Amino acid sequence: MNIFRLTGDLSHLLAIIILLVKIWKTRSCAGISGKSQLLFALVYTTRYLDLVSTYISAYNTFMKLIFICASYATVYLIYMKFKATYDHNHDTFRVEFLILPSFVLSLLINHDFAVLEILWTFSIYLESVAILPQLFLVSKTGEAESITSHYLFALGSYRGLYLLNWIYRYYAESHYDLIAIVAGVVQTVLYCDFFYLYVTKVLKGKKLQLPA
Amino acid sequence: TSHSQTKDEL
């Protein structure tokens, strides 16, 4: 554990909490892509299956359980409890275009052709693109609430901090995992346009609005 | 192996 990984994890946790609290307090999931949240639930489920087979640490188990439970809670709020506020007309990204290529790629490029390993690899590939339905929704409506922007910033920062963690581990521990690194770079790059708008607009108190 | 170390990450 190093400072980059810890802040990355905390940033990830913060993002998930921001989203849950936002939906709960406003009793609305307007502006939130249910499809991205479904993909994240799929990502955590397929990645953390090792919960039942391998014990790593109390921290690890605790965080995995939080991520799984929070993602299902978010999906429940969007598709069940606050279904009436769900923006399904704008949430039209075709998720099969993300799920199927991620799955095929995980069959082709993995560390070991074993069920748990392929599901782990699939989750890494799918996570790298799982935010696309959300970014697509923001681009379709042309704007995002500030709280949604904070959520996206925290979620995007998490993988960026993991990249620093991997650079650190490469030098400090001679450890690296190309699958995670390449997917992490892709994931972080997808947020770059948003990061730019966040810094230039949201941090200056303006609403995130895309140029017409 | 290298990838099992990455598994302790989230």
XYZ file of N, CA and C in Angstrom:
666
model
N 0.842 -1.208 0.000
C 0.000 0.000 0.000
C 0.874 1.253 0.000
N 0.642 2.104 -0.948
C 1.357 3.387 -0.988
C 0.327 4.517 -1.051
N 0.829 5.730 -0.967
C -0.070 6.884 -0.840
C -0.951 7.061 -2.088
N -0.411 6.705 -3.264
C -1.193 6.868 -4.496
C -2.364 5.897 -4.528
N -2.075 4.661 -4.098
C -3.150 3.673 -4.096
C -4.198 4.004 -3.046
N -3.741 4.415 -1.873
C -4.689 4.737 -0.812
C -5.584 5.910 -1.218
N -4.987 6.975 -1.767
C -5.818 8.114 -2.175
C -6.705 7.721 -3.358
N -6.200 6.823 -4.216
C -7.020 6.324 -5.322
C -8.248 5.594 -4.798
N -8.023 4.700 -3.848
C -9.135 3.947 -3.262
C -10.131 4.876 -2.575
N -9.590 5.866 -1.832
C -10.486 6.779 -1.110
C -11.278 7.641 -2.088
N -10.629 8.015 -3.187
C -11.302 8.794 -4.219
C -12.450 7.973 -4.848
N -12.164 6.684 -5.051
C -13.171 5.771 -5.600
C -14.360 5.647 -4.638
N -14.020 5.470 -3.361
C -15.048 5.352 -2.329
C -15.875 6.636 -2.250
N -15.180 7.777 -2.312
C -15.864 9.068 -2.254
C -16.857 9.216 -3.412
N -16.418 8.803 -4.619
C -17.280 8.906 -5.799
C -18.573 8.126 -5.583
N -18.424 6.896 -5.103
C -19.585 6.030 -4.900
C -20.536 6.625 -3.852
N -19.951 7.183 -2.781
C -20.775 7.780 -1.727
C -21.482 9.044 -2.231
N -20.741 9.880 -2.974
C -21.335 11.111 -3.528
C -22.578 10.756 -4.342
N -22.445 9.726 -5.191
C -23.550 9.362 -6.076
C -24.761 8.851 -5.281
N -24.492 7.968 -4.324
C -25.592 7.420 -3.524
C -26.297 8.517 -2.728
N -25.514 9.392 -2.092
C -26.095 10.459 -1.273
C -26.873 11.443 -2.154
N -26.303 11.765 -3.327
C -26.985 12.675 -4.250
C -28.370 12.132 -4.632
N -28.410 10.862 -5.019
C -29.685 10.272 -5.437
C -30.658 10.221 -4.248
N -30.124 9.833 -3.088
C -30.984 9.688 -1.926
C -31.550 11.030 -1.462
N -30.676 12.048 -1.368
C -31.102 13.358 -0.849
C -32.066 14.060 -1.799
N -31.799 13.984 -3.111
C -32.654 14.697 -4.063
C -33.843 13.829 -4.488
N -33.863 12.577 -4.030
C -34.900 11.609 -4.418
C -35.009 11.523 -5.944
N -33.857 11.682 -6.598
C -33.876 11.698 -8.071
C -32.559 11.200 -8.640
N -32.648 10.486 -9.752
C -31.421 10.049 -10.419
C -31.323 10.718 -11.791
N -31.929 11.886 -11.929
C -31.837 12.635 -13.181
C -30.377 12.933 -13.497
N -30.006 12.762 -14.760
C -28.636 13.056 -15.177
C -27.653 11.931 -14.919
N -28.124 10.840 -14.309
C -27.244 9.709 -14.028
C -27.570 8.563 -14.992
N -26.524 7.989 -15.590
C -26.728 6.871 -16.501
C -26.879 5.564 -15.725
N -28.075 4.995 -15.764
C -28.298 3.695 -15.146
C -27.449 2.615 -15.810
N -27.189 2.814 -17.110
C -26.409 1.806 -17.837
C -24.973 1.753 -17.334
N -24.361 2.913 -17.091
C -23.003 2.908 -16.521
C -23.016 2.226 -15.160
N -24.041 2.486 -14.367
C -24.097 1.882 -13.033
C -24.297 0.373 -13.111
N -25.083 -0.086 -14.092
C -25.227 -1.530 -14.304
C -23.883 -2.148 -14.688
N -23.140 -1.441 -15.554
C -21.830 -1.950 -15.963
C -20.889 -2.023 -14.766
N -20.911 -1.009 -13.898
C -20.040 -1.036 -12.717
C -20.417 -2.200 -11.796
N -21.719 -2.455 -11.649
C -22.140 -3.592 -10.822
C -21.587 -4.899 -11.413
N -21.614 -4.982 -12.750
C -21.070 -6.166 -13.433
C -19.552 -6.248 -13.239
N -18.884 -5.090 -13.305
C -17.425 -5.028 -13.112
C -17.051 -5.541 -11.720
N -17.704 -5.036 -10.686
C -17.341 -5.439 -9.321
C -17.690 -6.907 -9.075
N -18.810 -7.344 -9.615
C -19.215 -8.732 -9.408
C -18.203 -9.693 -10.024
N -17.783 -9.419 -11.252
C -16.859 -10.343 -11.918
C -15.435 -10.223 -11.374
N -15.071 -9.034 -10.849
C -13.702 -8.881 -10.344
C -13.521 -9.435 -8.942
N -14.553 -9.317 -8.130
C -14.391 -9.650 -6.714
C -14.915 -11.037 -6.347
N -15.058 -11.908 -7.354
C -15.434 -13.295 -7.075
C -14.393 -13.972 -6.190
N -13.155 -13.439 -6.198
C -12.096 -14.038 -5.375
C -12.338 -13.807 -3.877
N -13.342 -13.031 -3.550
C -13.724 -12.853 -2.139
C -13.988 -14.201 -1.466
N -14.574 -15.117 -2.241
C -14.912 -16.414 -1.655
C -13.752 -17.405 -1.693
N -12.693 -17.094 -2.466
C -11.599 -18.062 -2.591
C -10.290 -17.606 -1.945
N -10.042 -16.292 -1.935
C -8.740 -15.805 -1.464
C -8.925 -14.693 -0.437
N -8.272 -14.847 0.712
C -8.302 -13.771 1.688
C -7.008 -12.978 1.563
N -7.142 -11.653 1.394
C -5.940 -10.816 1.248
C -5.720 -9.978 2.503
N -6.733 -9.187 2.879
C -6.624 -8.403 4.112
C -8.027 -7.937 4.482
N -8.185 -7.481 5.732
C -9.489 -6.991 6.171
C -9.877 -5.774 5.337
N -8.875 -4.914 5.060
C -9.104 -3.714 4.243
C -9.645 -4.114 2.873
N -8.968 -5.086 2.248
C -9.334 -5.538 0.920
C -10.760 -6.097 0.884
N -11.065 -6.975 1.845
C -12.402 -7.577 1.901
C -13.467 -6.518 2.143
N -13.188 -5.611 3.079
C -14.139 -4.563 3.425
C -14.453 -3.678 2.211
N -13.409 -3.220 1.522
C -13.613 -2.327 0.378
C -14.354 -3.043 -0.754
N -13.996 -4.294 -1.003
C -14.676 -5.042 -2.065
C -16.168 -5.170 -1.766
N -16.473 -5.502 -0.504
C -17.881 -5.652 -0.134
C -18.627 -4.323 -0.272
N -17.970 -3.226 0.139
C -18.592 -1.905 0.008
C -18.881 -1.590 -1.459
N -17.877 -1.834 -2.334
C -18.052 -1.510 -3.754
C -19.186 -2.339 -4.371
N -19.227 -3.631 -4.027
C -20.285 -4.479 -4.581
C -21.655 -4.016 -4.076
N -21.782 -3.851 -2.753
C -23.081 -3.480 -2.173
C -23.530 -2.108 -2.668
N -22.599 -1.139 -2.691
C -22.967 0.215 -3.112
C -23.397 0.233 -4.571
N -22.742 -0.581 -5.416
C -23.120 -0.552 -6.829
C -24.513 -1.152 -7.028
N -24.818 -2.223 -6.263
C -26.169 -2.788 -6.376
C -27.207 -1.853 -5.789
N -26.857 -1.160 -4.705
C -27.786 -0.198 -4.106
C -28.089 0.925 -5.099
N -27.044 1.390 -5.807
C -27.228 2.457 -6.789
C -28.141 1.993 -7.927
N -27.900 0.785 -8.406
C -28.744 0.233 -9.476
C -30.192 0.105 -8.994
N -30.365 -0.329 -7.758
C -31.712 -0.458 -7.189
C -32.415 0.909 -7.138
N -31.679 1.933 -6.682
C -32.290 3.266 -6.582
C -32.710 3.780 -7.958
N -31.856 3.543 -8.962
C -32.138 4.067 -10.303
C -33.281 3.303 -10.987
N -33.217 1.963 -10.938
C -34.188 1.172 -11.715
C -35.441 0.785 -10.951
N -35.425 0.958 -9.610
C -36.600 0.578 -8.842
C -37.171 1.777 -8.073
N -36.468 2.182 -7.047
C -37.036 3.157 -6.112
C -37.337 4.512 -6.755
N -36.368 5.041 -7.512
C -36.581 6.353 -8.134
C -36.672 6.231 -9.655
N -37.259 5.136 -10.087
C -37.390 4.828 -11.507
C -38.044 5.979 -12.295
N -39.034 6.641 -11.649
C -39.773 7.699 -12.334
C -38.878 8.874 -12.728
N -37.751 9.035 -12.022
C -36.867 10.180 -12.315
C -35.729 9.784 -13.258
N -35.680 8.510 -13.622
C -34.577 8.026 -14.470
C -34.733 8.540 -15.898
N -33.618 9.077 -16.389
C -33.572 9.763 -17.680
C -33.384 8.775 -18.839
N -34.292 7.811 -18.965
C -33.998 6.730 -19.932
C -34.016 7.173 -21.381
N -34.687 8.284 -21.668
C -34.705 8.771 -23.056
C -33.326 9.210 -23.536
N -32.498 9.675 -22.590
C -31.154 10.129 -22.959
C -30.088 9.064 -22.713
N -30.469 8.031 -21.943
C -29.490 6.995 -21.587
C -29.561 5.865 -22.614
N -29.103 6.186 -23.837
C -29.357 5.259 -24.945
C -28.105 4.592 -25.488
N -27.005 4.687 -24.761
C -25.781 4.038 -25.217
C -25.994 2.519 -25.288
N -25.483 1.894 -26.355
C -25.666 0.444 -26.509
C -24.570 -0.292 -25.743
N -24.917 -0.814 -24.559
C -23.888 -1.417 -23.704
C -23.316 -2.713 -24.269
N -24.049 -3.357 -25.162
C -23.494 -4.595 -25.734
C -22.228 -4.303 -26.541
N -22.098 -3.060 -27.039
C -20.884 -2.674 -27.767
C -19.679 -2.558 -26.837
N -19.929 -2.511 -25.530
C -18.837 -2.473 -24.563
C -18.614 -3.857 -23.955
N -19.732 -4.529 -23.630
C -19.628 -5.826 -22.934
C -19.023 -6.900 -23.843
N -19.544 -7.013 -25.062
C -19.066 -8.089 -25.941
C -17.590 -7.955 -26.328
N -17.143 -6.775 -26.792
C -15.705 -6.653 -27.107
C -14.821 -6.867 -25.876
N -15.258 -6.394 -24.703
C -14.462 -6.603 -23.483
C -14.327 -8.086 -23.193
N -15.428 -8.811 -23.396
C -15.398 -10.240 -23.111
C -14.502 -10.986 -24.111
N -14.655 -10.652 -25.381
C -13.829 -11.319 -26.407
C -12.346 -11.014 -26.165
N -12.051 -9.745 -25.846
C -10.659 -9.370 -25.586
C -10.091 -10.103 -24.372
N -10.960 -10.312 -23.360
C -10.474 -11.007 -22.156
C -10.190 -12.483 -22.449
N -10.885 -13.033 -23.461
C -10.592 -14.417 -23.866
C -9.275 -14.494 -24.640
N -8.970 -13.401 -25.365
C -7.773 -13.392 -26.211
C -6.521 -12.960 -25.454
N -6.653 -11.909 -24.651
C -5.487 -11.369 -23.938
C -5.729 -11.474 -22.444
N -5.090 -12.446 -21.803
C -5.216 -12.641 -20.360
C -3.932 -13.272 -19.837
N -3.809 -13.336 -18.520
C -2.601 -13.926 -17.933
C -2.684 -15.446 -17.868
N -3.912 -15.963 -17.841
C -4.086 -17.397 -17.660
C -5.501 -17.747 -18.118
N -5.626 -18.812 -18.940
C -6.946 -19.155 -19.452
C -7.718 -19.979 -18.419
N -8.172 -19.284 -17.365
C -8.949 -19.920 -16.300
C -10.157 -19.031 -16.012
N -11.229 -19.625 -15.520
C -12.490 -18.883 -15.382
C -12.329 -17.603 -14.562
N -11.795 -17.729 -13.343
C -11.665 -16.547 -12.483
C -10.745 -15.493 -13.102
N -9.692 -15.980 -13.749
C -8.721 -15.070 -14.359
C -9.345 -14.310 -15.533
N -10.133 -15.013 -16.341
C -10.775 -14.371 -17.485
C -11.831 -13.373 -17.010
N -12.559 -13.728 -15.964
C -13.560 -12.797 -15.436
C -12.887 -11.556 -14.835
N -11.737 -11.760 -14.172
C -10.986 -10.619 -13.634
C -10.549 -9.703 -14.783
N -10.003 -10.321 -15.847
C -9.529 -9.562 -17.001
C -10.696 -8.824 -17.674
N -11.814 -9.530 -17.826
C -13.022 -8.919 -18.392
C -13.420 -7.682 -17.585
N -13.359 -7.798 -16.259
C -13.773 -6.678 -15.405
C -12.836 -5.482 -15.565
N -11.547 -5.767 -15.781
C -10.572 -4.682 -15.985
C -10.876 -3.960 -17.304
N -11.121 -4.745 -18.373
C -11.418 -4.146 -19.680
C -12.747 -3.390 -19.639
N -13.762 -4.009 -19.025
C -15.078 -3.369 -19.009
C -15.053 -2.089 -18.166
N -14.324 -2.131 -17.047
C -14.276 -0.928 -16.209
C -13.686 0.258 -16.971
N -12.706 -0.036 -17.842
C -12.037 1.068 -18.537
C -13.009 1.864 -19.421
N -14.100 1.219 -19.858
C -15.037 1.906 -20.752
C -16.436 2.073 -20.144
N -16.614 1.618 -18.901
C -17.955 1.600 -18.302
C -18.560 2.986 -18.098
N -17.717 4.016 -18.103
C -18.231 5.363 -17.879
C -18.804 5.971 -19.167
N -18.549 5.318 -20.307
C -18.979 5.907 -21.588
C -20.478 6.216 -21.662
N -21.388 5.322 -21.200
C -22.804 5.694 -21.236
C -23.093 6.977 -20.439
N -22.370 7.163 -19.310
C -22.572 8.374 -18.516
C -22.070 9.620 -19.262
N -20.893 9.517 -19.873
C -20.354 10.654 -20.621
C -21.232 10.943 -21.844
N -21.767 9.876 -22.436
C -22.668 10.014 -23.577
C -23.949 10.751 -23.156
N -24.453 10.397 -21.973
C -25.668 11.053 -21.465
C -25.415 12.554 -21.228
N -24.255 12.854 -20.641
C -23.906 14.265 -20.398
C -23.790 15.007 -21.732
N -23.184 14.365 -22.732
C -23.034 15.045 -24.020
C -24.377 15.206 -24.726
N -25.293 14.255 -24.489
C -26.615 14.357 -25.115
C -27.448 15.482 -24.518
N -27.402 15.597 -23.182
C -28.185 16.649 -22.534
C -27.432 17.970 -22.565
N -26.102 17.898 -22.798
C -25.300 19.108 -22.922
C -24.887 19.731 -21.611
N -25.258 19.107 -20.498
C -24.894 19.676 -19.195
C -24.908 18.605 -18.117
N -24.293 18.956 -16.978
C -24.317 18.069 -15.820
C -24.421 18.924 -14.570
N -25.168 18.431 -13.598
C -25.244 19.141 -12.317
C -23.862 19.132 -11.676
N -23.600 20.113 -10.813
C -22.294 20.187 -10.152
C -21.971 18.917 -9.391
N -22.978 18.374 -8.702
C -22.723 17.187 -7.881
C -22.366 15.987 -8.767
N -22.989 15.923 -9.945
C -22.642 14.859 -10.894
C -21.208 15.053 -11.395
N -20.828 16.318 -11.574
C -19.457 16.610 -11.995
C -18.455 16.202 -10.925
N -18.788 16.467 -9.652
C -17.883 16.061 -8.559
C -17.745 14.538 -8.542
N -18.869 13.868 -8.763
C -18.849 12.398 -8.825
C -17.901 11.927 -9.923
N -18.046 12.498 -11.123
C -17.213 12.091 -12.247
C -15.743 12.412 -12.003
N -15.484 13.549 -11.347
C -14.098 13.926 -11.077
C -13.452 12.936 -10.102
N -14.190 12.584 -9.038
C -13.652 11.634 -8.049
C -13.435 10.264 -8.694
N -14.389 9.847 -9.538
C -14.293 8.535 -10.178
C -13.147 8.496 -11.199
N -12.962 9.588 -11.935
C -11.877 9.650 -12.911
C -10.517 9.725 -12.231
N -10.434 10.460 -11.115
C -9.161 10.614 -10.393
C -8.660 9.277 -9.869
N -9.611 8.418 -9.488
C -9.245 7.140 -8.886
C -8.307 6.325 -9.793
N -8.638 6.172 -11.063
C -7.756 5.368 -11.921
C -6.489 6.136 -12.270
N -6.584 7.466 -12.341
C -5.388 8.274 -12.568
C -4.394 8.080 -11.426
N -4.903 8.043 -10.184
C -4.031 7.822 -9.021
C -3.464 6.400 -9.024
N -4.264 5.456 -9.542
C -3.753 4.094 -9.661
C -2.586 4.029 -10.658
N -2.634 4.869 -11.694
C -1.510 4.901 -12.647
C -0.236 5.317 -11.916
N -0.348 6.338 -11.051
C 0.818 6.756 -10.256
C 1.268 5.614 -9.344
N 0.290 4.897 -8.771
C 0.583 3.731 -7.938
C 1.375 2.677 -8.723
N 0.975 2.464 -9.979
C 1.672 1.451 -10.784
C 3.075 1.913 -11.169
N 3.244 3.206 -11.420
C 4.589 3.735 -11.697
C 5.459 3.540 -10.451
N 4.900 3.864 -9.294
C 5.619 3.694 -8.026
C 6.008 2.231 -7.815
N 5.050 1.329 -8.028
C 5.320 -0.099 -7.798
C 6.340 -0.657 -8.793
N 6.346 -0.086 -9.994
C 7.328 -0.527 -10.991
C 8.741 -0.243 -10.497
N 8.943 0.965 -9.943
C 10.276 1.334 -9.465
C 10.586 0.754 -8.092
N 9.598 0.751 -7.189
C 9.856 0.322 -5.813
C 9.849 -1.196 -5.651
N 8.983 -1.872 -6.430
C 8.811 -3.315 -6.223
C 9.081 -4.128 -7.488
N 9.481 -3.456 -8.566
C 9.645 -4.110 -9.865
C 8.390 -4.891 -10.260
N 7.255 -4.383 -9.820
C 6.000 -5.067 -10.136
C 5.200 -4.266 -11.160
N 4.732 -4.963 -12.174
C 3.808 -4.300 -13.096
C 2.907 -5.321 -13.759
N 1.730 -4.856 -14.176
C 0.745 -5.715 -14.817
C 0.231 -4.968 -16.037
N 0.701 -5.402 -17.208
C 0.392 -4.645 -18.426
C -1.101 -4.550 -18.713
N -1.854 -5.603 -18.400
C -3.302 -5.572 -18.657
C -3.941 -4.434 -17.872
N -3.608 -4.369 -16.578
C -4.183 -3.316 -15.733
C -3.692 -1.938 -16.169
N -2.404 -1.842 -16.525
C -1.837 -0.536 -16.870
C -2.455 0.023 -18.162
N -2.503 -0.810 -19.207
C -3.042 -0.324 -20.484
C -4.514 0.064 -20.324
N -5.288 -0.794 -19.638
C -6.707 -0.483 -19.424
C -6.848 0.775 -18.566
N -5.977 0.930 -17.581
C -6.024 2.108 -16.713
C -5.720 3.390 -17.466
N -4.793 3.302 -18.429
C -4.472 4.475 -19.250
C -5.684 4.835 -20.112
N -6.289 3.816 -20.741
C -7.484 4.057 -21.560
C -8.573 4.721 -20.718
N -8.804 4.142 -19.530
C -9.846 4.644 -18.635
C -9.605 6.108 -18.281
N -8.363 6.446 -17.939
C -8.051 7.816 -17.525
C -8.160 8.783 -18.704
N -7.713 8.327 -19.881
C -7.768 9.187 -21.061
C -9.218 9.571 -21.395
N -10.153 8.623 -21.180
C -11.557 8.901 -21.485
C -12.100 10.074 -20.659
N -11.490 10.325 -19.510
C -11.954 11.407 -18.640
C -11.306 12.754 -18.952
N -10.270 12.760 -19.801
C -9.482 13.978 -19.989
C -10.315 15.188 -20.396
N -11.203 14.977 -21.360
C -12.048 16.064 -21.831
C -12.905 16.592 -20.672
N -13.438 15.653 -19.890
C -14.252 16.048 -18.747
C -13.411 16.795 -17.705
N -12.186 16.285 -17.412
C -11.308 16.941 -16.435
C -11.081 18.399 -16.825
N -10.859 18.617 -18.110
C -10.608 19.975 -18.612
C -11.810 20.879 -18.303
N -13.018 20.384 -18.626
C -14.229 21.171 -18.369
C -14.444 21.378 -16.870
N -14.094 20.355 -16.081
C -14.284 20.435 -14.628
C -13.421 21.549 -14.052
N -12.155 21.583 -14.479
C -11.227 22.582 -13.929
C -11.578 23.984 -14.427
N -11.930 24.086 -15.712
C -12.165 25.413 -16.272
C -13.559 25.952 -15.954
N -14.508 25.086 -15.621
C -15.869 25.575 -15.376
C -16.372 25.298 -13.967
N -16.462 24.015 -13.602
C -17.112 23.650 -12.339
C -16.372 24.243 -11.141
N -15.044 24.215 -11.173
C -14.274 24.744 -10.042
C -14.407 26.260 -9.938
N -14.825 26.913 -11.016
C -15.032 28.355 -10.972
C -16.485 28.694 -10.670
N -17.217 27.678 -10.200
C -18.591 27.928 -9.760
C -19.626 27.889 -10.865
N -19.170 27.569 -12.090
C -20.144 27.503 -13.189
C -20.664 26.084 -13.353
N -21.813 25.986 -13.942
C -22.363 24.686 -14.249
C -21.593 24.092 -15.433
N -21.487 22.759 -15.438
C -20.808 22.157 -16.573
C -21.762 22.124 -17.767
N -21.500 23.006 -18.707
C -22.320 23.029 -19.917
C -21.420 22.877 -21.115
N -21.807 21.991 -22.012
C -20.983 21.780 -23.186
C -21.287 22.856 -24.207
N -20.258 23.277 -24.960
C -20.502 24.272 -26.006
C -21.497 23.712 -27.027
N -22.407 24.550 -27.466
C -23.449 24.103 -28.404
C -22.840 23.726 -29.746
N 3.629 -14.621 -8.878
C 3.640 -14.013 -10.214
C 3.133 -12.576 -10.140
N 3.394 -11.829 -11.169
C 3.080 -10.404 -11.113
C 1.587 -10.138 -10.998
N 0.767 -10.905 -11.718
C -0.638 -10.518 -11.714
C -1.349 -10.853 -10.415
N -0.842 -11.840 -9.658
C -1.505 -12.109 -8.386
C -1.276 -10.965 -7.396
N -0.146 -10.234 -7.568
C 0.072 -9.050 -6.735
C -0.935 -7.954 -7.065
N -1.272 -7.850 -8.331
C -2.229 -6.819 -8.731
C -3.614 -7.138 -8.185
N -3.870 -8.408 -7.908
C -5.178 -8.813 -7.383
C -5.446 -8.237 -5.987
N -4.366 -7.879 -5.246
C -4.640 -7.293 -3.938
C -5.074 -5.829 -4.069
N -5.063 -5.328 -5.305
C -5.586 -3.983 -5.530
C -7.082 -4.071 -5.798
N -7.727 -2.898 -5.789
C -9.173 -2.900 -6.013
C -9.460 -2.453 -7.434
